[in-house]
Amino acid sequence: MKISTKIIYLLIFFLISIYCFYIQKKWYGIILLLISLIIMFFIFKNEFLLMAFFKIQKKNILGMKKYLKYITNPEKQLIKYQIPYYYFLYGILYSESDIYKSEKYMQKSLDMGLRFKHNIAIAKLNLAIASISKGNNQKAKLLLLEAEKIDIYGILHNQIKFIKTKLKQSHNINKTNPYFRK
């Protein structure tokens, strides 16, 4: 549902609740006022984005994908600060299947401005994994350092450590033996 239709519903319910208070039907007015407050909440928090976050907490990727598909036009259905999280969730969705799509979505979410530091760290970690898969180890090291600095609470410490060991292993494999003749 577009934000403009939510605002119209909010105004309708709010004006009817004021009218109910005016004609001394206080309980109807209270109920309609509560409904208008719920609608106002959903203007600032998209219901499908909230459901997608609940599904990802339960590690239900298919459920998250289902709710993200309901958002067909994020620029019209979401407010400005929700759009980066829409792309962030799509980046997480594609992180297991298509790392290049995931990289595109994560970069877009970082460019649009993720707010929470742990989400920024996750996005940078995914970008580092994509850089490793492309063979750009220098960029991957920079992104891992940034993710490590941002991850204050150590939530991603094990993942960063694992990726650093994989990066060192791939660096040793790519290193040629100086004693071997071609």
Coordinates of N, CA, C and O in Angstrom, one line a residue:
M1 N 0.8 -1.2 0.0 CA 0.0 0.0 0.0 C 0.9 1.2 0.0 O 1.9 1.3 0.7
K2 N 0.5 2.2 -0.8 CA 1.3 3.4 -0.9 C 1.2 4.3 0.4 O 0.2 4.1 1.1
I3 N 2.1 5.1 0.6 CA 2.1 6.0 1.8 C 0.9 6.9 1.7 O 0.3 7.2 2.7
S4 N 0.6 7.4 0.5 CA -0.4 8.4 0.3 C -1.8 7.8 0.7 O -2.6 8.5 1.3
T5 N -2.0 6.5 0.4 CA -3.3 5.9 0.7 C -3.3 5.7 2.3 O -4.4 5.8 2.9
K6 N -2.2 5.4 2.9 CA -2.2 5.2 4.3 C -2.5 6.6 5.0 O -3.2 6.6 6.0
I7 N -2.0 7.7 4.4 CA -2.3 9.0 5.0 C -3.7 9.3 4.9 O -4.4 9.9 5.8
I8 N -4.3 9.0 3.7 CA -5.8 9.2 3.5 C -6.6 8.4 4.5 O -7.5 9.0 5.1
Y9 N -6.3 7.1 4.7 CA -7.0 6.3 5.7 C -6.8 6.9 7.1 O -7.7 7.0 7.9
L10 N -5.6 7.4 7.4 CA -5.3 8.0 8.7 C -6.2 9.2 8.9 O -6.8 9.4 10.0
L11 N -6.3 10.1 7.9 CA -7.1 11.3 8.1 C -8.6 10.9 8.2 O -9.3 11.6 9.0
I12 N -9.1 10.0 7.4 CA -10.5 9.6 7.5 C -10.8 9.1 8.9 O -11.8 9.5 9.5
F13 N -10.0 8.1 9.4 CA -10.3 7.6 10.7 C -10.2 8.6 11.8 O -10.9 8.6 12.8
F14 N -9.2 9.5 11.7 CA -9.0 10.5 12.7 C -10.1 11.5 12.7 O -10.6 11.9 13.8
L15 N -10.6 11.9 11.6 CA -11.7 12.9 11.5 C -13.0 12.2 12.0 O -13.8 12.9 12.7
I16 N -13.2 11.0 11.7 CA -14.4 10.3 12.2 C -14.4 10.1 13.7 O -15.4 10.3 14.4
S17 N -13.1 9.9 14.2 CA -13.0 9.7 15.7 C -13.3 11.1 16.4 O -14.0 11.1 17.4
I18 N -12.9 12.2 15.8 CA -13.1 13.5 16.3 C -14.7 13.8 16.3 O -15.2 14.3 17.2
Y19 N -15.3 13.4 15.2 CA -16.7 13.5 15.1 C -17.5 12.7 16.1 O -18.4 13.2 16.7
C20 N -17.0 11.5 16.4 CA -17.6 10.6 17.4 C -17.4 11.3 18.8 O -18.3 11.2 19.6
F21 N -16.3 11.9 19.1 CA -16.1 12.6 20.4 C -17.1 13.8 20.4 O -17.7 14.1 21.5
Y22 N -17.3 14.4 19.3 CA -18.2 15.6 19.2 C -19.6 15.2 19.5 O -20.4 16.0 20.2
I23 N -20.1 14.1 19.0 CA -21.5 13.7 19.2 C -21.6 12.8 20.5 O -22.7 12.1 20.6
Q24 N -20.7 12.8 21.4 CA -20.7 12.1 22.7 C -20.7 10.6 22.6 O -21.2 9.9 23.4
K25 N -20.1 10.0 21.5 CA -19.9 8.6 21.4 C -18.4 8.3 21.6 O -17.6 8.1 20.7
K26 N -18.0 8.4 22.9 CA -16.6 8.4 23.3 C -15.9 7.0 23.0 O -14.8 7.0 22.6
W27 N -16.6 5.9 23.2 CA -16.0 4.6 23.0 C -15.7 4.4 21.5 O -14.6 3.9 21.1
Y28 N -16.6 4.8 20.6 CA -16.4 4.8 19.2 C -15.2 5.7 18.8 O -14.3 5.3 18.0
G29 N -15.2 6.8 19.4 CA -14.1 7.8 19.2 C -12.7 7.2 19.6 O -11.7 7.4 18.9
I30 N -12.7 6.5 20.8 CA -11.4 6.0 21.3 C -11.0 4.8 20.3 O -9.8 4.8 20.0
I31 N -11.9 4.0 19.9 CA -11.5 2.9 19.1 C -11.0 3.4 17.7 O -10.0 2.9 17.2
L32 N -11.7 4.4 17.1 CA -11.3 4.9 15.9 C -9.9 5.7 16.0 O -9.1 5.7 15.1
L33 N -9.7 6.3 17.1 CA -8.5 7.0 17.4 C -7.3 6.0 17.5 O -6.2 6.2 17.0
L34 N -7.6 4.8 18.1 CA -6.6 3.8 18.2 C -6.3 3.2 16.8 O -5.1 2.9 16.5
I35 N -7.3 3.0 16.0 CA -7.1 2.5 14.7 C -6.2 3.5 13.9 O -5.3 3.2 13.1
S36 N -6.5 4.8 14.0 CA -5.7 5.8 13.3 C -4.3 5.9 13.8 O -3.3 6.1 13.0
L37 N -4.0 5.6 15.1 CA -2.7 5.5 15.6 C -1.9 4.3 15.0 O -0.7 4.4 14.8
I38 N -2.6 3.2 14.9 CA -2.0 2.0 14.3 C -1.6 2.3 12.8 O -0.6 1.9 12.3
I39 N -2.5 3.0 12.1 CA -2.2 3.4 10.7 C -1.0 4.3 10.7 O -0.2 4.2 9.8
M40 N -1.0 5.2 11.6 CA 0.2 6.1 11.7 C 1.5 5.4 11.9 O 2.5 5.7 11.4
F41 N 1.4 4.3 12.8 CA 2.6 3.5 13.0 C 3.1 2.8 11.7 O 4.2 2.8 11.4
F42 N 2.1 2.3 10.9 CA 2.4 1.7 9.7 C 2.9 2.6 8.6 O 3.4 2.2 7.5
I43 N 2.6 3.9 8.8 CA 3.2 4.9 7.8 C 4.7 4.9 8.0 O 5.5 4.9 7.0
F44 N 5.2 4.9 9.2 CA 6.6 5.0 9.5 C 7.3 3.7 9.5 O 8.5 3.6 9.4
K45 N 6.6 2.6 9.7 CA 7.2 1.3 9.7 C 6.3 0.4 8.8 O 5.2 0.1 9.0
N46 N 6.9 0.1 7.6 CA 6.2 -0.7 6.6 C 5.9 -2.1 7.2 O 6.9 -2.8 7.7
E47 N 4.7 -2.6 7.0 CA 4.3 -3.9 7.6 C 5.0 -5.0 7.0 O 5.4 -6.0 7.6
F48 N 5.3 -5.0 5.7 CA 6.0 -6.1 5.0 C 7.5 -6.1 5.4 O 8.0 -7.2 5.5
L49 N 8.1 -4.9 5.5 CA 9.4 -4.9 6.0 C 9.6 -5.4 7.4 O 10.6 -6.2 7.7
L50 N 8.6 -5.1 8.3 CA 8.7 -5.6 9.6 C 8.5 -7.2 9.6 O 9.3 -7.9 10.3
M51 N 7.6 -7.7 8.8 CA 7.4 -9.1 8.7 C 8.7 -9.8 8.2 O 9.1 -10.9 8.6
A52 N 9.4 -9.1 7.2 CA 10.6 -9.7 6.6 C 11.7 -9.8 7.7 O 12.4 -10.8 7.8
F53 N 11.8 -8.7 8.5 CA 12.8 -8.8 9.6 C 12.4 -9.9 10.7 O 13.3 -10.5 11.2
F54 N 11.1 -10.1 10.9 CA 10.8 -11.1 11.9 C 11.1 -12.5 11.3 O 11.6 -13.4 12.0
K55 N 10.9 -12.7 10.0 CA 11.2 -13.9 9.3 C 12.7 -14.2 9.3 O 13.2 -15.3 9.5
I56 N 13.5 -13.1 9.1 CA 15.0 -13.4 9.1 C 15.5 -13.7 10.5 O 16.5 -14.4 10.6
Q57 N 14.9 -13.2 11.5 CA 15.3 -13.5 12.9 C 15.0 -15.0 13.2 O 15.8 -15.7 13.9
K58 N 14.0 -15.6 12.5 CA 13.7 -17.0 12.7 C 14.4 -17.8 11.6 O 14.2 -19.0 11.6
K59 N 15.3 -17.2 10.8 CA 16.1 -17.8 9.8 C 15.2 -18.5 8.7 O 15.5 -19.6 8.2
N60 N 14.1 -17.8 8.4 CA 13.1 -18.3 7.4 C 13.3 -17.5 6.2 O 12.6 -16.5 6.0
I61 N 14.2 -17.9 5.3 CA 14.6 -17.1 4.1 C 13.4 -17.1 3.1 O 13.1 -16.0 2.5
L62 N 12.7 -18.2 3.0 CA 11.5 -18.2 2.1 C 10.4 -17.3 2.5 O 9.8 -16.6 1.7
G63 N 10.2 -17.2 3.8 CA 9.2 -16.3 4.3 C 9.6 -14.8 4.1 O 8.8 -14.0 3.8
M64 N 10.9 -14.6 4.3 CA 11.4 -13.2 4.1 C 11.2 -12.8 2.6 O 10.8 -11.7 2.3
K65 N 11.5 -13.7 1.7 CA 11.4 -13.5 0.3 C 9.9 -13.2 -0.1 O 9.6 -12.3 -0.9
K66 N 9.0 -13.9 0.6 CA 7.6 -13.8 0.3 C 7.1 -12.3 0.7 O 6.4 -11.7 -0.1
Y67 N 7.6 -11.9 1.8 CA 7.2 -10.5 2.3 C 7.9 -9.4 1.5 O 7.3 -8.4 1.3
L68 N 9.1 -9.7 1.1 CA 9.8 -8.6 0.3 C 9.2 -8.5 -1.1 O 9.2 -7.4 -1.7
K69 N 8.6 -9.6 -1.6 CA 7.9 -9.5 -2.9 C 6.7 -8.6 -2.9 O 6.3 -8.1 -3.9
Y70 N 6.1 -8.4 -1.7 CA 4.9 -7.5 -1.6 C 5.3 -6.1 -1.8 O 4.4 -5.3 -2.2
I71 N 6.5 -5.7 -1.6 CA 7.0 -4.4 -1.9 C 7.5 -4.3 -3.3 O 8.6 -4.7 -3.6
T72 N 6.6 -3.8 -4.2 CA 6.9 -3.8 -5.6 C 7.6 -2.5 -6.0 O 8.4 -2.6 -6.9
N73 N 7.3 -1.4 -5.4 CA 8.0 -0.2 -5.7 C 8.5 0.5 -4.4 O 7.7 1.2 -3.8
P74 N 9.7 0.2 -4.0 CA 10.2 0.7 -2.7 C 10.2 2.2 -2.6 O 10.0 2.7 -1.5
E75 N 10.4 3.0 -3.7 CA 10.4 4.4 -3.6 C 9.1 5.0 -3.2 O 9.0 6.1 -2.6
K76 N 8.0 4.3 -3.6 CA 6.6 4.8 -3.3 C 6.1 4.2 -2.1 O 5.3 4.8 -1.4
Q77 N 6.4 3.0 -1.8 CA 5.8 2.3 -0.6 C 6.6 2.5 0.7 O 6.0 2.3 1.7
L78 N 7.8 2.9 0.6 CA 8.7 3.0 1.8 C 9.1 4.5 2.0 O 9.2 5.2 1.0
I79 N 9.3 4.9 3.2 CA 9.9 6.2 3.4 C 11.4 6.1 3.3 O 12.0 5.1 3.2
K80 N 12.0 7.3 3.3 CA 13.4 7.4 2.9 C 14.4 6.5 3.7 O 15.3 5.9 3.1
Y81 N 14.2 6.4 5.0 CA 15.1 5.6 5.8 C 14.9 4.1 5.8 O 15.7 3.3 6.3
Q82 N 13.7 3.7 5.2 CA 13.4 2.3 5.1 C 14.0 1.7 3.8 O 14.2 0.5 3.8
I83 N 14.2 2.5 2.8 CA 14.7 2.0 1.5 C 16.0 1.2 1.6 O 16.2 0.2 1.0
P84 N 17.0 1.8 2.4 CA 18.3 1.0 2.5 C 18.1 -0.4 3.1 O 18.8 -1.3 2.7
Y85 N 17.2 -0.5 4.1 CA 16.9 -1.8 4.7 C 16.2 -2.8 3.8 O 16.4 -4.0 3.9
Y86 N 15.4 -2.2 2.8 CA 14.8 -3.1 1.8 C 15.9 -3.7 1.0 O 16.0 -4.9 0.7
Y87 N 16.9 -2.9 0.5 CA 18.0 -3.4 -0.3 C 18.9 -4.3 0.5 O 19.5 -5.3 0.0
F88 N 19.1 -4.0 1.8 CA 19.9 -4.8 2.7 C 19.3 -6.2 2.9 O 20.1 -7.2 2.8
L89 N 18.0 -6.3 3.0 CA 17.4 -7.6 3.1 C 17.5 -8.4 1.8 O 17.7 -9.6 1.9
Y90 N 17.4 -7.7 0.7 CA 17.6 -8.4 -0.6 C 19.0 -8.9 -0.7 O 19.3 -9.9 -1.2
G91 N 20.0 -8.1 -0.2 CA 21.4 -8.5 -0.2 C 21.6 -9.7 0.6 O 22.3 -10.7 0.2
I92 N 20.9 -9.8 1.8 CA 21.0 -11.0 2.6 C 20.4 -12.2 1.9 O 20.9 -13.3 2.0
L93 N 19.2 -11.9 1.3 CA 18.5 -13.0 0.6 C 19.4 -13.6 -0.5 O 19.4 -14.9 -0.7
Y94 N 20.1 -12.8 -1.3 CA 20.9 -13.3 -2.4 C 22.3 -13.7 -1.9 O 23.1 -14.2 -2.8
S95 N 22.7 -13.5 -0.7 CA 24.1 -13.8 -0.2 C 24.4 -15.3 -0.4 O 25.6 -15.6 -0.6
E96 N 23.5 -16.2 -0.3 CA 23.8 -17.6 -0.4 C 23.7 -18.1 -1.8 O 24.4 -19.0 -2.2
S97 N 22.9 -17.5 -2.6 CA 22.7 -18.0 -4.0 C 23.5 -17.3 -5.0 O 24.1 -17.9 -5.9
D98 N 23.5 -16.0 -5.0 CA 24.1 -15.2 -6.1 C 24.9 -14.1 -5.4 O 24.3 -13.0 -5.1
I99 N 26.2 -14.2 -5.2 CA 27.0 -13.3 -4.5 C 27.1 -11.9 -5.2 O 27.2 -10.9 -4.6
Y100 N 27.0 -11.9 -6.5 CA 27.1 -10.7 -7.3 C 25.9 -9.8 -7.2 O 26.0 -8.6 -7.1
K101 N 24.7 -10.5 -7.1 CA 23.5 -9.7 -6.9 C 23.5 -9.2 -5.5 O 23.1 -8.1 -5.2
S102 N 24.0 -10.0 -4.5 CA 24.1 -9.6 -3.2 C 25.0 -8.4 -3.0 O 24.7 -7.5 -2.3
E103 N 26.1 -8.4 -3.8 CA 27.0 -7.3 -3.7 C 26.4 -6.0 -4.2 O 26.5 -5.0 -3.6
K104 N 25.6 -6.1 -5.3 CA 24.9 -5.0 -5.8 C 23.9 -4.4 -4.8 O 23.9 -3.2 -4.6
Y105 N 23.1 -5.3 -4.2 CA 22.1 -4.8 -3.2 C 22.8 -4.2 -2.0 O 22.4 -3.2 -1.4
M106 N 23.9 -4.9 -1.5 CA 24.5 -4.4 -0.3 C 25.2 -3.0 -0.5 O 25.1 -2.1 0.3
Q107 N 25.8 -2.9 -1.7 CA 26.4 -1.6 -2.0 C 25.4 -0.5 -2.1 O 25.6 0.6 -1.7
K108 N 24.2 -0.8 -2.7 CA 23.1 0.1 -2.8 C 22.6 0.5 -1.4 O 22.3 1.7 -1.2
S109 N 22.5 -0.4 -0.6 CA 22.0 -0.1 0.8 C 23.0 0.7 1.6 O 22.6 1.6 2.3
L110 N 24.3 0.5 1.4 CA 25.3 1.3 2.0 C 25.3 2.8 1.4 O 25.5 3.7 2.2
D111 N 25.1 2.9 0.1 CA 25.1 4.2 -0.5 C 23.9 5.0 -0.1 O 24.0 6.2 0.0
M112 N 22.8 4.3 0.2 CA 21.6 5.0 0.5 C 21.6 5.3 2.0 O 20.7 6.2 2.5
G113 N 22.4 4.7 2.8 CA 22.5 5.1 4.2 C 21.9 4.2 5.2 O 20.9 4.5 5.8
L114 N 22.5 3.0 5.5 CA 22.1 2.2 6.6 C 22.4 2.9 7.9 O 23.4 3.7 8.0
R115 N 21.6 2.7 8.9 CA 21.7 3.5 10.2 C 22.5 2.7 11.2 O 23.3 3.3 11.9
F116 N 22.2 1.5 11.4 CA 22.8 0.7 12.5 C 24.1 0.2 12.2 O 24.3 -0.4 11.1
K117 N 25.0 0.2 13.1 CA 26.4 -0.1 12.9 C 26.6 -1.6 12.6 O 27.4 -2.0 11.7
H118 N 25.8 -2.5 13.3 CA 25.9 -3.9 13.0 C 25.4 -4.3 11.6 O 26.0 -5.2 11.0
N119 N 24.4 -3.5 11.1 CA 24.0 -3.8 9.7 C 25.0 -3.3 8.7 O 25.3 -4.0 7.7
I120 N 25.7 -2.2 9.0 CA 26.8 -1.7 8.1 C 27.9 -2.7 8.1 O 28.5 -3.0 7.1
A121 N 28.2 -3.3 9.3 CA 29.3 -4.3 9.4 C 28.9 -5.5 8.6 O 29.8 -6.1 7.9
I122 N 27.7 -6.0 8.7 CA 27.3 -7.1 7.9 C 27.4 -6.9 6.4 O 27.8 -7.7 5.6
A123 N 27.0 -5.7 6.0 CA 27.0 -5.3 4.6 C 28.5 -5.3 4.1 O 28.8 -5.8 3.0
K124 N 29.4 -4.7 4.9 CA 30.8 -4.7 4.5 C 31.4 -6.1 4.5 O 32.2 -6.3 3.6
L125 N 31.0 -6.9 5.4 CA 31.5 -8.3 5.4 C 31.0 -9.0 4.1 O 31.8 -9.7 3.5
N126 N 29.8 -8.8 3.7 CA 29.3 -9.4 2.4 C 30.0 -8.9 1.2 O 30.3 -9.6 0.3
L127 N 30.3 -7.6 1.3 CA 31.1 -7.0 0.2 C 32.5 -7.5 0.1 O 33.1 -7.7 -1.0
A128 N 33.1 -7.8 1.3 CA 34.4 -8.4 1.3 C 34.4 -9.8 0.7 O 35.3 -10.2 0.0
I129 N 33.4 -10.6 1.0 CA 33.2 -11.9 0.5 C 33.1 -11.8 -1.1 O 33.7 -12.6 -1.8
A130 N 32.3 -10.9 -1.5 CA 32.2 -10.7 -3.0 C 33.5 -10.3 -3.6 O 33.8 -10.7 -4.7
S131 N 34.3 -9.5 -3.0 CA 35.6 -9.0 -3.5 C 36.5 -10.2 -3.5 O 37.3 -10.3 -4.5
I132 N 36.5 -11.1 -2.5 CA 37.3 -12.3 -2.6 C 37.0 -13.2 -3.7 O 37.8 -13.7 -4.4
S133 N 35.7 -13.3 -4.0 CA 35.2 -14.2 -5.1 C 35.6 -13.6 -6.4 O 35.8 -14.3 -7.4
K134 N 35.7 -12.3 -6.5 CA 36.2 -11.6 -7.7 C 37.7 -11.7 -7.9 O 38.2 -11.4 -8.9
G135 N 38.4 -11.9 -6.8 CA 39.8 -12.0 -6.8 C 40.5 -10.7 -6.4 O 41.7 -10.5 -6.6
N136 N 39.7 -9.7 -5.9 CA 40.2 -8.4 -5.5 C 40.5 -8.5 -4.0 O 39.7 -8.1 -3.1
N137 N 41.7 -9.1 -3.6 CA 42.0 -9.3 -2.2 C 42.3 -8.0 -1.4 O 42.0 -8.0 -0.2
Q138 N 42.9 -7.0 -2.1 CA 43.2 -5.8 -1.4 C 41.9 -5.1 -0.9 O 41.8 -4.6 0.2
K139 N 40.9 -5.0 -1.8 CA 39.6 -4.4 -1.4 C 39.0 -5.2 -0.3 O 38.4 -4.7 0.6
A140 N 39.1 -6.6 -0.4 CA 38.5 -7.4 0.6 C 39.2 -7.2 2.0 O 38.5 -7.1 3.0
K141 N 40.5 -7.0 2.0 CA 41.2 -6.7 3.3 C 40.7 -5.4 3.9 O 40.5 -5.3 5.1
L142 N 40.5 -4.4 3.0 CA 40.0 -3.1 3.5 C 38.6 -3.2 4.1 O 38.3 -2.6 5.1
L143 N 37.8 -3.9 3.3 CA 36.4 -4.0 3.8 C 36.3 -4.8 5.1 O 35.5 -4.5 6.0
L144 N 37.2 -5.8 5.2 CA 37.2 -6.6 6.5 C 37.7 -5.8 7.6 O 37.2 -5.9 8.8
L145 N 38.7 -4.9 7.4 CA 39.2 -4.0 8.5 C 38.1 -3.0 8.9 O 37.9 -2.8 10.1
E146 N 37.4 -2.5 7.9 CA 36.3 -1.6 8.2 C 35.2 -2.3 9.0 O 34.6 -1.7 9.9
A147 N 34.8 -3.5 8.6 CA 33.8 -4.3 9.3 C 34.2 -4.6 10.7 O 33.4 -4.6 11.6
E148 N 35.5 -4.9 10.9 CA 36.0 -5.2 12.2 C 36.0 -3.9 13.1 O 35.7 -4.0 14.3
K149 N 36.3 -2.8 12.5 CA 36.2 -1.5 13.3 C 34.8 -1.2 13.7 O 34.5 -0.7 14.8
I150 N 33.9 -1.4 12.8 CA 32.5 -1.1 13.1 C 31.8 -2.1 14.0 O 31.0 -1.7 14.9
D151 N 32.2 -3.3 14.0 CA 31.7 -4.4 14.8 C 32.2 -4.2 16.3 O 33.1 -4.9 16.7
I152 N 31.6 -3.3 17.0 CA 32.1 -3.0 18.4 C 31.8 -4.1 19.3 O 32.6 -4.4 20.2
Y153 N 30.6 -4.7 19.2 CA 30.2 -5.7 20.2 C 30.8 -7.1 19.9 O 30.5 -8.0 20.6
G154 N 31.4 -7.3 18.8 CA 32.0 -8.6 18.4 C 31.0 -9.6 17.9 O 31.3 -10.8 18.0
I155 N 29.9 -9.1 17.4 CA 28.9 -10.1 16.9 C 29.5 -10.9 15.7 O 29.2 -12.1 15.5
L156 N 30.2 -10.2 14.8 CA 30.8 -10.8 13.6 C 32.2 -11.3 13.7 O 32.9 -11.6 12.7
H157 N 32.7 -11.4 15.0 CA 34.1 -11.7 15.2 C 34.5 -13.0 14.5 O 35.6 -13.1 13.8
N158 N 33.7 -14.0 14.8 CA 34.1 -15.4 14.2 C 34.0 -15.4 12.7 O 34.9 -16.0 12.1
Q159 N 33.0 -14.7 12.1 CA 32.9 -14.7 10.7 C 34.1 -13.9 10.0 O 34.7 -14.4 9.0
I160 N 34.5 -12.8 10.6 CA 35.6 -12.0 10.1 C 36.9 -12.8 10.2 O 37.7 -12.8 9.3
K161 N 37.1 -13.5 11.4 CA 38.3 -14.3 11.6 C 38.3 -15.5 10.5 O 39.4 -15.7 9.9
F162 N 37.2 -16.1 10.3 CA 37.1 -17.2 9.3 C 37.5 -16.7 7.9 O 38.2 -17.3 7.2
I163 N 36.9 -15.5 7.5 CA 37.2 -15.0 6.2 C 38.6 -14.5 6.1 O 39.3 -14.7 5.0
K164 N 39.2 -14.0 7.1 CA 40.6 -13.7 7.1 C 41.5 -14.9 6.9 O 42.5 -14.8 6.1
T165 N 41.2 -16.0 7.5 CA 42.0 -17.2 7.3 C 41.8 -17.7 5.9 O 42.8 -18.2 5.2
K166 N 40.6 -17.6 5.3 CA 40.4 -18.0 3.9 C 41.1 -17.1 3.0 O 41.7 -17.6 2.0
L167 N 41.2 -15.8 3.3 CA 41.9 -14.9 2.5 C 43.4 -15.2 2.5 O 44.1 -15.1 1.5
K168 N 44.0 -15.5 3.7 CA 45.4 -15.9 3.8 C 45.7 -17.2 3.0 O 46.7 -17.3 2.3
Q169 N 44.7 -18.2 3.1 CA 44.9 -19.4 2.3 C 44.9 -19.2 0.8 O 45.7 -19.7 0.1
S170 N 44.0 -18.3 0.4 CA 43.9 -18.0 -1.1 C 45.2 -17.2 -1.5 O 45.6 -17.4 -2.6
H171 N 45.7 -16.4 -0.6 CA 46.9 -15.7 -0.9 C 48.1 -16.6 -1.1 O 48.9 -16.4 -2.0
N172 N 48.2 -17.6 -0.2 CA 49.3 -18.6 -0.3 C 49.2 -19.5 -1.5 O 50.2 -19.9 -2.1
I173 N 47.9 -19.8 -2.0 CA 47.7 -20.6 -3.1 C 48.2 -19.8 -4.4 O 48.8 -20.3 -5.3
N174 N 47.8 -18.5 -4.4 CA 48.2 -17.7 -5.6 C 49.6 -17.4 -5.7 O 50.1 -17.0 -6.7
K175 N 50.3 -17.5 -4.6 CA 51.8 -17.2 -4.6 C 52.5 -18.3 -5.3 O 52.4 -19.5 -5.0
T176 N 53.4 -17.9 -6.3 CA 54.1 -18.9 -7.0 C 55.4 -19.3 -6.3 O 55.9 -18.5 -5.5
N177 N 55.8 -20.5 -6.6 CA 57.0 -21.0 -5.9 C 58.2 -20.4 -6.7 O 58.3 -20.6 -7.9
P178 N 59.1 -19.7 -6.0 CA 60.3 -19.1 -6.8 C 61.3 -20.2 -7.2 O 62.1 -19.9 -8.1
Y179 N 61.2 -21.4 -6.7 CA 62.2 -22.4 -7.1 C 61.7 -23.3 -8.2 O 62.3 -24.2 -8.6
F180 N 60.4 -23.0 -8.6 CA 59.9 -23.8 -9.7 C 60.1 -23.2 -11.0 O 59.8 -22.0 -11.2
R181 N 60.6 -23.9 -12.0 CA 60.8 -23.3 -13.3 C 59.7 -23.7 -14.2 O 59.1 -24.7 -14.2
K182 N 59.4 -22.7 -15.1 CA 58.3 -22.9 -16.1 C 58.9 -23.5 -17.4 O 60.0 -23.3 -17.8

